[in-house]
Amino acid sequence: QKEVEQNSGPLSVPEGAIASLNCTYSDRGSQSFFWYRQYSGKSPELIMFIYSNGDKEDGRFTAQLNKASQYVSLLIRDSQPSDSATYLCASLDTGRRALTFGSGTRLQVQP
Amino acid sequence: DGGITQSPKYLFRKEGQNVTLSCEQNLNHDAMYWYRQDPGQGLRLIYYSQIVNDFQKGDIAEGYSVSREKKESFPLTVTSAQKNPTAFYLCASSISTGTGKNTEAFFGQGTRLTVV
């Protein structure tokens, strides 16, 4: 079974610091990767998408993809208490055309 | 406004009952999905459908059934065969074609099912 692995955390960082979240995936055929943010009791919302090797920046968020190492990461700069949530990494299963999710990393930003 | 509507938000089921969770989208998306989320866990795929009148089992389909008679609708029935149905159920949709950002899944607000 194709898998996406994440450290469950919690990852605790002080306000204003950089939070680094990591994800590995088993399917070498995967080409599209997503980071979703999920607040407690709510549904996931997309914050970043990455398709090509390298970095992709959007505001305070940077996604990094290394296909050779099958590794995806998300950096959150100038972390805010409102960033406290669970971050889900997902890869597109090209066979089923459905997203496979990791178990999520809980991020706590301390004021 | 375009989006995905799930109902009800909360649902209570007695032992041995079948219950149906509703999912409707007006995004004109071809693909629809049902995921289950247990506390502290990620999302696990129950069923998915890439086109009307066709659907496929996901990783945890046992005890569940779906239908896709209309493009906009993808209801999920939790049958009495599902031994541990208490969970947060999420419906999603996507455009389905290609490999780029248009494969993003948009989620409904979820249904929290509890067995009483």
PDB file of N, CA and C in Angstrom, chain B residues 18-99:
ATOM      1  N   ASN B  18     -28.473   1.312   9.801  1.00  0.00           N
ATOM      2  CA  ASN B  18     -27.787   1.926   8.666  1.00  0.00           C
ATOM      3  C   ASN B  18     -28.061   3.427   8.697  1.00  0.00           C
ATOM      4  N   VAL B  19     -27.073   4.221   8.360  1.00  0.00           N
ATOM      5  CA  VAL B  19     -27.284   5.661   8.254  1.00  0.00           C
ATOM      6  C   VAL B  19     -26.629   6.152   6.974  1.00  0.00           C
ATOM      7  N   THR B  20     -27.205   7.222   6.407  1.00  0.00           N
ATOM      8  CA  THR B  20     -26.673   7.777   5.170  1.00  0.00           C
ATOM      9  C   THR B  20     -26.219   9.205   5.383  1.00  0.00           C
ATOM     10  N   LEU B  21     -24.988   9.483   4.954  1.00  0.00           N
ATOM     11  CA  LEU B  21     -24.406  10.814   5.025  1.00  0.00           C
ATOM     12  C   LEU B  21     -24.510  11.452   3.642  1.00  0.00           C
ATOM     13  N   SER B  22     -24.955  12.697   3.631  1.00  0.00           N
ATOM     14  CA  SER B  22     -25.164  13.385   2.371  1.00  0.00           C
ATOM     15  C   SER B  22     -23.953  14.217   1.993  1.00  0.00           C
ATOM     16  N   CYS B  23     -23.655  14.276   0.692  1.00  0.00           N
ATOM     17  CA  CYS B  23     -22.592  15.130   0.170  1.00  0.00           C
ATOM     18  C   CYS B  23     -23.048  15.667  -1.187  1.00  0.00           C
ATOM     19  N   GLU B  24     -23.111  16.988  -1.294  1.00  0.00           N
ATOM     20  CA  GLU B  24     -23.512  17.650  -2.526  1.00  0.00           C
ATOM     21  C   GLU B  24     -22.481  18.713  -2.891  1.00  0.00           C
ATOM     22  N   GLN B  25     -22.127  18.789  -4.194  1.00  0.00           N
ATOM     23  CA  GLN B  25     -21.194  19.833  -4.626  1.00  0.00           C
ATOM     24  C   GLN B  25     -21.736  20.555  -5.854  1.00  0.00           C
ATOM     25  N   ASN B  26     -21.454  21.858  -5.911  1.00  0.00           N
ATOM     26  CA  ASN B  26     -21.856  22.655  -7.077  1.00  0.00           C
ATOM     27  C   ASN B  26     -20.636  23.271  -7.756  1.00  0.00           C
ATOM     28  N   LEU B  27     -19.526  22.561  -7.687  1.00  0.00           N
ATOM     29  CA  LEU B  27     -18.271  23.006  -8.288  1.00  0.00           C
ATOM     30  C   LEU B  27     -18.084  22.445  -9.691  1.00  0.00           C
ATOM     31  N   ASN B  28     -19.027  21.625 -10.124  1.00  0.00           N
ATOM     32  CA  ASN B  28     -18.946  20.962 -11.428  1.00  0.00           C
ATOM     33  C   ASN B  28     -17.723  20.037 -11.518  1.00  0.00           C
ATOM     34  N   HIS B  29     -17.335  19.464 -10.390  1.00  0.00           N
ATOM     35  CA  HIS B  29     -16.206  18.542 -10.372  1.00  0.00           C
ATOM     36  C   HIS B  29     -16.645  17.145 -10.766  1.00  0.00           C
ATOM     37  N   ASP B  30     -15.778  16.462 -11.515  1.00  0.00           N
ATOM     38  CA  ASP B  30     -16.079  15.084 -11.896  1.00  0.00           C
ATOM     39  C   ASP B  30     -15.831  14.111 -10.749  1.00  0.00           C
ATOM     40  N   ALA B  31     -14.757  14.319  -9.999  1.00  0.00           N
ATOM     41  CA  ALA B  31     -14.326  13.347  -8.998  1.00  0.00           C
ATOM     42  C   ALA B  31     -14.848  13.706  -7.611  1.00  0.00           C
ATOM     43  N   MET B  32     -15.281  12.675  -6.891  1.00  0.00           N
ATOM     44  CA  MET B  32     -15.707  12.864  -5.505  1.00  0.00           C
ATOM     45  C   MET B  32     -15.153  11.729  -4.652  1.00  0.00           C
ATOM     46  N   TYR B  33     -14.942  12.033  -3.375  1.00  0.00           N
ATOM     47  CA  TYR B  33     -14.262  11.107  -2.468  1.00  0.00           C
ATOM     48  C   TYR B  33     -14.934  11.117  -1.095  1.00  0.00           C
ATOM     49  N   TRP B  34     -14.819   9.992  -0.393  1.00  0.00           N
ATOM     50  CA  TRP B  34     -15.173   9.934   1.008  1.00  0.00           C
ATOM     51  C   TRP B  34     -13.946   9.470   1.796  1.00  0.00           C
ATOM     52  N   TYR B  35     -13.646  10.239   2.847  1.00  0.00           N
ATOM     53  CA  TYR B  35     -12.557   9.898   3.750  1.00  0.00           C
ATOM     54  C   TYR B  35     -13.115   9.748   5.172  1.00  0.00           C
ATOM     55  N   ARG B  36     -12.415   8.947   5.942  1.00  0.00           N
ATOM     56  CA  ARG B  36     -12.729   8.793   7.364  1.00  0.00           C
ATOM     57  C   ARG B  36     -11.524   9.268   8.162  1.00  0.00           C
ATOM     58  N   GLN B  37     -11.797   9.989   9.261  1.00  0.00           N
ATOM     59  CA  GLN B  37     -10.722  10.451  10.123  1.00  0.00           C
ATOM     60  C   GLN B  37     -11.041  10.066  11.562  1.00  0.00           C
ATOM     61  N   ASP B  38     -10.145   9.331  12.187  1.00  0.00           N
ATOM     62  CA  ASP B  38     -10.260   8.989  13.596  1.00  0.00           C
ATOM     63  C   ASP B  38      -9.392   9.948  14.407  1.00  0.00           C
ATOM     64  N   PRO B  39      -9.694  10.117  15.701  1.00  0.00           N
ATOM     65  CA  PRO B  39      -8.955  11.095  16.511  1.00  0.00           C
ATOM     66  C   PRO B  39      -7.445  10.918  16.426  1.00  0.00           C
ATOM     67  N   GLY B  40      -6.743  12.001  16.135  1.00  0.00           N
ATOM     68  CA  GLY B  40      -5.289  11.960  16.065  1.00  0.00           C
ATOM     69  C   GLY B  40      -4.739  11.247  14.843  1.00  0.00           C
ATOM     70  N   GLN B  41      -5.598  10.946  13.903  1.00  0.00           N
ATOM     71  CA  GLN B  41      -5.180  10.206  12.718  1.00  0.00           C
ATOM     72  C   GLN B  41      -5.332  11.049  11.459  1.00  0.00           C
ATOM     73  N   GLY B  42      -4.709  10.553  10.382  1.00  0.00           N
ATOM     74  CA  GLY B  42      -4.903  11.191   9.088  1.00  0.00           C
ATOM     75  C   GLY B  42      -6.209  10.734   8.459  1.00  0.00           C
ATOM     76  N   LEU B  43      -6.344  11.048   7.172  1.00  0.00           N
ATOM     77  CA  LEU B  43      -7.559  10.695   6.445  1.00  0.00           C
ATOM     78  C   LEU B  43      -7.347   9.376   5.700  1.00  0.00           C
ATOM     79  N   ARG B  44      -8.335   8.507   5.814  1.00  0.00           N
ATOM     80  CA  ARG B  44      -8.270   7.228   5.096  1.00  0.00           C
ATOM     81  C   ARG B  44      -9.392   7.172   4.078  1.00  0.00           C
ATOM     82  N   LEU B  45      -9.062   6.701   2.881  1.00  0.00           N
ATOM     83  CA  LEU B  45      -9.995   6.724   1.757  1.00  0.00           C
ATOM     84  C   LEU B  45     -10.976   5.562   1.844  1.00  0.00           C
ATOM     85  N   ILE B  46     -12.274   5.887   1.806  1.00  0.00           N
ATOM     86  CA  ILE B  46     -13.314   4.868   1.878  1.00  0.00           C
ATOM     87  C   ILE B  46     -13.755   4.466   0.465  1.00  0.00           C
ATOM     88  N   TYR B  47     -14.248   5.417  -0.293  1.00  0.00           N
ATOM     89  CA  TYR B  47     -14.692   5.207  -1.663  1.00  0.00           C
ATOM     90  C   TYR B  47     -14.362   6.445  -2.475  1.00  0.00           C
ATOM     91  N   TYR B  48     -14.243   6.269  -3.789  1.00  0.00           N
ATOM     92  CA  TYR B  48     -14.062   7.405  -4.670  1.00  0.00           C
ATOM     93  C   TYR B  48     -14.767   7.142  -5.993  1.00  0.00           C
ATOM     94  N   SER B  49     -15.067   8.247  -6.669  1.00  0.00           N
ATOM     95  CA  SER B  49     -15.785   8.170  -7.933  1.00  0.00           C
ATOM     96  C   SER B  49     -15.196   9.208  -8.882  1.00  0.00           C
ATOM     97  N   GLN B  50     -14.800   8.765 -10.064  1.00  0.00           N
ATOM     98  CA  GLN B  50     -14.212   9.689 -11.044  1.00  0.00           C
ATOM     99  C   GLN B  50     -15.247  10.179 -12.051  1.00  0.00           C
ATOM    100  N   ILE B  51     -16.404   9.488 -12.090  1.00  0.00           N
ATOM    101  CA  ILE B  51     -17.408   9.836 -13.083  1.00  0.00           C
ATOM    102  C   ILE B  51     -18.764   9.314 -12.600  1.00  0.00           C
ATOM    103  N   VAL B  52     -19.828   9.927 -13.110  1.00  0.00           N
ATOM    104  CA  VAL B  52     -21.171   9.491 -12.732  1.00  0.00           C
ATOM    105  C   VAL B  52     -21.376   8.011 -13.057  1.00  0.00           C
ATOM    106  N   ASN B  53     -22.097   7.334 -12.174  1.00  0.00           N
ATOM    107  CA  ASN B  53     -22.450   5.917 -12.323  1.00  0.00           C
ATOM    108  C   ASN B  53     -21.245   4.983 -12.248  1.00  0.00           C
ATOM    109  N   ASP B  54     -20.161   5.469 -11.678  1.00  0.00           N
ATOM    110  CA  ASP B  54     -18.989   4.603 -11.474  1.00  0.00           C
ATOM    111  C   ASP B  54     -18.296   5.012 -10.181  1.00  0.00           C
ATOM    112  N   PHE B  55     -17.892   4.028  -9.382  1.00  0.00           N
ATOM    113  CA  PHE B  55     -17.169   4.318  -8.153  1.00  0.00           C
ATOM    114  C   PHE B  55     -16.282   3.119  -7.814  1.00  0.00           C
ATOM    115  N   GLN B  56     -15.272   3.374  -7.000  1.00  0.00           N
ATOM    116  CA  GLN B  56     -14.280   2.359  -6.660  1.00  0.00           C
ATOM    117  C   GLN B  56     -14.066   2.301  -5.153  1.00  0.00           C
ATOM    118  N   LYS B  57     -13.730   1.136  -4.650  1.00  0.00           N
ATOM    119  CA  LYS B  57     -13.386   0.998  -3.241  1.00  0.00           C
ATOM    120  C   LYS B  57     -12.029   1.638  -2.960  1.00  0.00           C
ATOM    121  N   GLY B  58     -11.945   2.267  -1.792  1.00  0.00           N
ATOM    122  CA  GLY B  58     -10.682   2.785  -1.321  1.00  0.00           C
ATOM    123  C   GLY B  58     -10.022   1.778  -0.402  1.00  0.00           C
ATOM    124  N   ASP B  59      -9.333   2.268   0.611  1.00  0.00           N
ATOM    125  CA  ASP B  59      -8.568   1.397   1.496  1.00  0.00           C
ATOM    126  C   ASP B  59      -9.389   0.757   2.612  1.00  0.00           C
ATOM    127  N   ILE B  60     -10.534   1.360   2.955  1.00  0.00           N
ATOM    128  CA  ILE B  60     -11.311   0.860   4.093  1.00  0.00           C
ATOM    129  C   ILE B  60     -12.798   0.806   3.743  1.00  0.00           C
ATOM    130  N   ALA B  61     -13.157   0.172   2.631  1.00  0.00           N
ATOM    131  CA  ALA B  61     -14.526   0.193   2.127  1.00  0.00           C
ATOM    132  C   ALA B  61     -15.478  -0.757   2.863  1.00  0.00           C
ATOM    133  N   GLU B  62     -14.967  -1.709   3.601  1.00  0.00           N
ATOM    134  CA  GLU B  62     -15.835  -2.700   4.235  1.00  0.00           C
ATOM    135  C   GLU B  62     -16.806  -2.049   5.205  1.00  0.00           C
ATOM    136  N   GLY B  63     -18.101  -2.369   5.053  1.00  0.00           N
ATOM    137  CA  GLY B  63     -19.112  -1.811   5.938  1.00  0.00           C
ATOM    138  C   GLY B  63     -19.700  -0.504   5.445  1.00  0.00           C
ATOM    139  N   TYR B  64     -19.270  -0.061   4.267  1.00  0.00           N
ATOM    140  CA  TYR B  64     -19.768   1.177   3.674  1.00  0.00           C
ATOM    141  C   TYR B  64     -20.300   0.901   2.273  1.00  0.00           C
ATOM    142  N   SER B  65     -21.221   1.759   1.815  1.00  0.00           N
ATOM    143  CA  SER B  65     -21.649   1.700   0.426  1.00  0.00           C
ATOM    144  C   SER B  65     -21.904   3.116  -0.069  1.00  0.00           C
ATOM    145  N   VAL B  66     -21.805   3.300  -1.387  1.00  0.00           N
ATOM    146  CA  VAL B  66     -22.014   4.618  -1.989  1.00  0.00           C
ATOM    147  C   VAL B  66     -22.827   4.464  -3.267  1.00  0.00           C
ATOM    148  N   SER B  67     -23.286   5.595  -3.782  1.00  0.00           N
ATOM    149  CA  SER B  67     -23.891   5.652  -5.107  1.00  0.00           C
ATOM    150  C   SER B  67     -23.462   6.957  -5.756  1.00  0.00           C
ATOM    151  N   ARG B  68     -23.479   6.985  -7.103  1.00  0.00           N
ATOM    152  CA  ARG B  68     -23.148   8.219  -7.818  1.00  0.00           C
ATOM    153  C   ARG B  68     -24.085   8.317  -9.014  1.00  0.00           C
ATOM    154  N   GLU B  69     -25.333   8.636  -8.717  1.00  0.00           N
ATOM    155  CA  GLU B  69     -26.348   8.728  -9.766  1.00  0.00           C
ATOM    156  C   GLU B  69     -26.357  10.091 -10.434  1.00  0.00           C
ATOM    157  N   LYS B  70     -25.856  11.106  -9.724  1.00  0.00           N
ATOM    158  CA  LYS B  70     -25.770  12.454 -10.262  1.00  0.00           C
ATOM    159  C   LYS B  70     -24.371  12.995 -10.038  1.00  0.00           C
ATOM    160  N   LYS B  71     -23.938  13.864 -10.920  1.00  0.00           N
ATOM    161  CA  LYS B  71     -22.589  14.428 -10.809  1.00  0.00           C
ATOM    162  C   LYS B  71     -22.427  15.172  -9.493  1.00  0.00           C
ATOM    163  N   GLU B  72     -23.510  15.817  -9.015  1.00  0.00           N
ATOM    164  CA  GLU B  72     -23.419  16.686  -7.852  1.00  0.00           C
ATOM    165  C   GLU B  72     -23.456  15.939  -6.526  1.00  0.00           C
ATOM    166  N   SER B  73     -23.841  14.670  -6.538  1.00  0.00           N
ATOM    167  CA  SER B  73     -24.170  14.001  -5.291  1.00  0.00           C
ATOM    168  C   SER B  73     -23.419  12.685  -5.120  1.00  0.00           C
ATOM    169  N   PHE B  74     -22.934  12.435  -3.901  1.00  0.00           N
ATOM    170  CA  PHE B  74     -22.173  11.210  -3.638  1.00  0.00           C
ATOM    171  C   PHE B  74     -22.455  10.773  -2.194  1.00  0.00           C
ATOM    172  N   PRO B  75     -23.641  10.221  -1.931  1.00  0.00           N
ATOM    173  CA  PRO B  75     -23.981   9.848  -0.552  1.00  0.00           C
ATOM    174  C   PRO B  75     -23.252   8.599  -0.091  1.00  0.00           C
ATOM    175  N   LEU B  76     -22.966   8.569   1.186  1.00  0.00           N
ATOM    176  CA  LEU B  76     -22.282   7.432   1.819  1.00  0.00           C
ATOM    177  C   LEU B  76     -23.213   6.792   2.833  1.00  0.00           C
ATOM    178  N   THR B  77     -23.414   5.479   2.721  1.00  0.00           N
ATOM    179  CA  THR B  77     -24.195   4.745   3.714  1.00  0.00           C
ATOM    180  C   THR B  77     -23.248   3.954   4.599  1.00  0.00           C
ATOM    181  N   VAL B  78     -23.389   4.151   5.886  1.00  0.00           N
ATOM    182  CA  VAL B  78     -22.639   3.377   6.870  1.00  0.00           C
ATOM    183  C   VAL B  78     -23.561   2.250   7.318  1.00  0.00           C
ATOM    184  N   THR B  79     -23.220   1.036   6.985  1.00  0.00           N
ATOM    185  CA  THR B  79     -24.108  -0.086   7.274  1.00  0.00           C
ATOM    186  C   THR B  79     -23.815  -0.684   8.652  1.00  0.00           C
ATOM    187  N   SER B  80     -24.697  -1.571   9.069  1.00  0.00           N
ATOM    188  CA  SER B  80     -24.515  -2.230  10.355  1.00  0.00           C
ATOM    189  C   SER B  80     -23.302  -3.158  10.340  1.00  0.00           C
ATOM    190  N   ALA B  81     -22.774  -3.441   9.158  1.00  0.00           N
ATOM    191  CA  ALA B  81     -21.588  -4.294   9.055  1.00  0.00           C
ATOM    192  C   ALA B  81     -20.321  -3.553   9.455  1.00  0.00           C
ATOM    193  N   GLN B  82     -20.387  -2.232   9.536  1.00  0.00           N
ATOM    194  CA  GLN B  82     -19.233  -1.445   9.959  1.00  0.00           C
ATOM    195  C   GLN B  82     -19.202  -1.470  11.478  1.00  0.00           C
ATOM    196  N   LYS B  83     -18.222  -2.168  12.029  1.00  0.00           N
ATOM    197  CA  LYS B  83     -18.225  -2.464  13.462  1.00  0.00           C
ATOM    198  C   LYS B  83     -17.798  -1.288  14.333  1.00  0.00           C
ATOM    199  N   ASN B  84     -17.063  -0.379  13.788  1.00  0.00           N
ATOM    200  CA  ASN B  84     -16.585   0.745  14.580  1.00  0.00           C
ATOM    201  C   ASN B  84     -16.764   2.039  13.786  1.00  0.00           C
ATOM    202  N   PRO B  85     -17.991   2.494  13.611  1.00  0.00           N
ATOM    203  CA  PRO B  85     -18.238   3.614  12.706  1.00  0.00           C
ATOM    204  C   PRO B  85     -18.024   4.996  13.309  1.00  0.00           C
ATOM    205  N   THR B  86     -17.824   5.091  14.609  1.00  0.00           N
ATOM    206  CA  THR B  86     -17.648   6.406  15.224  1.00  0.00           C
ATOM    207  C   THR B  86     -16.399   7.077  14.674  1.00  0.00           C
ATOM    208  N   ALA B  87     -16.572   8.206  13.986  1.00  0.00           N
ATOM    209  CA  ALA B  87     -15.460   8.896  13.339  1.00  0.00           C
ATOM    210  C   ALA B  87     -15.972  10.191  12.733  1.00  0.00           C
ATOM    211  N   PHE B  88     -15.043  10.955  12.180  1.00  0.00           N
ATOM    212  CA  PHE B  88     -15.325  12.188  11.441  1.00  0.00           C
ATOM    213  C   PHE B  88     -15.242  11.835   9.960  1.00  0.00           C
ATOM    214  N   TYR B  89     -16.332  12.073   9.216  1.00  0.00           N
ATOM    215  CA  TYR B  89     -16.382  11.696   7.815  1.00  0.00           C
ATOM    216  C   TYR B  89     -16.302  12.954   6.951  1.00  0.00           C
ATOM    217  N   LEU B  90     -15.402  12.903   5.991  1.00  0.00           N
ATOM    218  CA  LEU B  90     -15.158  14.051   5.127  1.00  0.00           C
ATOM    219  C   LEU B  90     -15.395  13.672   3.674  1.00  0.00           C
ATOM    220  N   CYS B  91     -16.170  14.488   3.005  1.00  0.00           N
ATOM    221  CA  CYS B  91     -16.408  14.342   1.573  1.00  0.00           C
ATOM    222  C   CYS B  91     -15.552  15.375   0.853  1.00  0.00           C
ATOM    223  N   ALA B  92     -15.021  15.022  -0.295  1.00  0.00           N
ATOM    224  CA  ALA B  92     -14.191  15.942  -1.065  1.00  0.00           C
ATOM    225  C   ALA B  92     -14.490  15.785  -2.543  1.00  0.00           C
ATOM    226  N   SER B  93     -14.100  16.797  -3.317  1.00  0.00           N
ATOM    227  CA  SER B  93     -14.237  16.712  -4.763  1.00  0.00           C
ATOM    228  C   SER B  93     -13.026  17.358  -5.422  1.00  0.00           C
ATOM    229  N   SER B  94     -12.781  16.990  -6.675  1.00  0.00           N
ATOM    230  CA  SER B  94     -11.694  17.604  -7.435  1.00  0.00           C
ATOM    231  C   SER B  94     -12.028  17.527  -8.920  1.00  0.00           C
ATOM    232  N   ILE B  95     -11.245  18.293  -9.708  1.00  0.00           N
ATOM    233  CA  ILE B  95     -11.470  18.287 -11.153  1.00  0.00           C
ATOM    234  C   ILE B  95     -11.103  16.936 -11.735  1.00  0.00           C
ATOM    235  N   SER B  96     -10.073  16.321 -11.194  1.00  0.00           N
ATOM    236  CA  SER B  96      -9.738  14.931 -11.511  1.00  0.00           C
ATOM    237  C   SER B  96      -8.727  14.734 -12.626  1.00  0.00           C
ATOM    238  N   THR B  97      -8.676  15.577 -13.621  1.00  0.00           N
ATOM    239  CA  THR B  97      -7.745  15.312 -14.724  1.00  0.00           C
ATOM    240  C   THR B  97      -6.431  16.042 -14.492  1.00  0.00           C
ATOM    241  N   GLY B  98      -5.360  15.587 -15.162  1.00  0.00           N
ATOM    242  CA  GLY B  98      -4.074  16.265 -15.053  1.00  0.00           C
ATOM    243  C   GLY B  98      -3.322  15.864 -13.818  1.00  0.00           C
ATOM    244  N   THR B  99      -2.188  16.510 -13.602  1.00  0.00           N
ATOM    245  CA  THR B  99      -1.359  16.202 -12.435  1.00  0.00           C
ATOM    246  C   THR B  99      -0.999  17.457 -11.675  1.00  0.00           C
TER     247      THR B  99
END
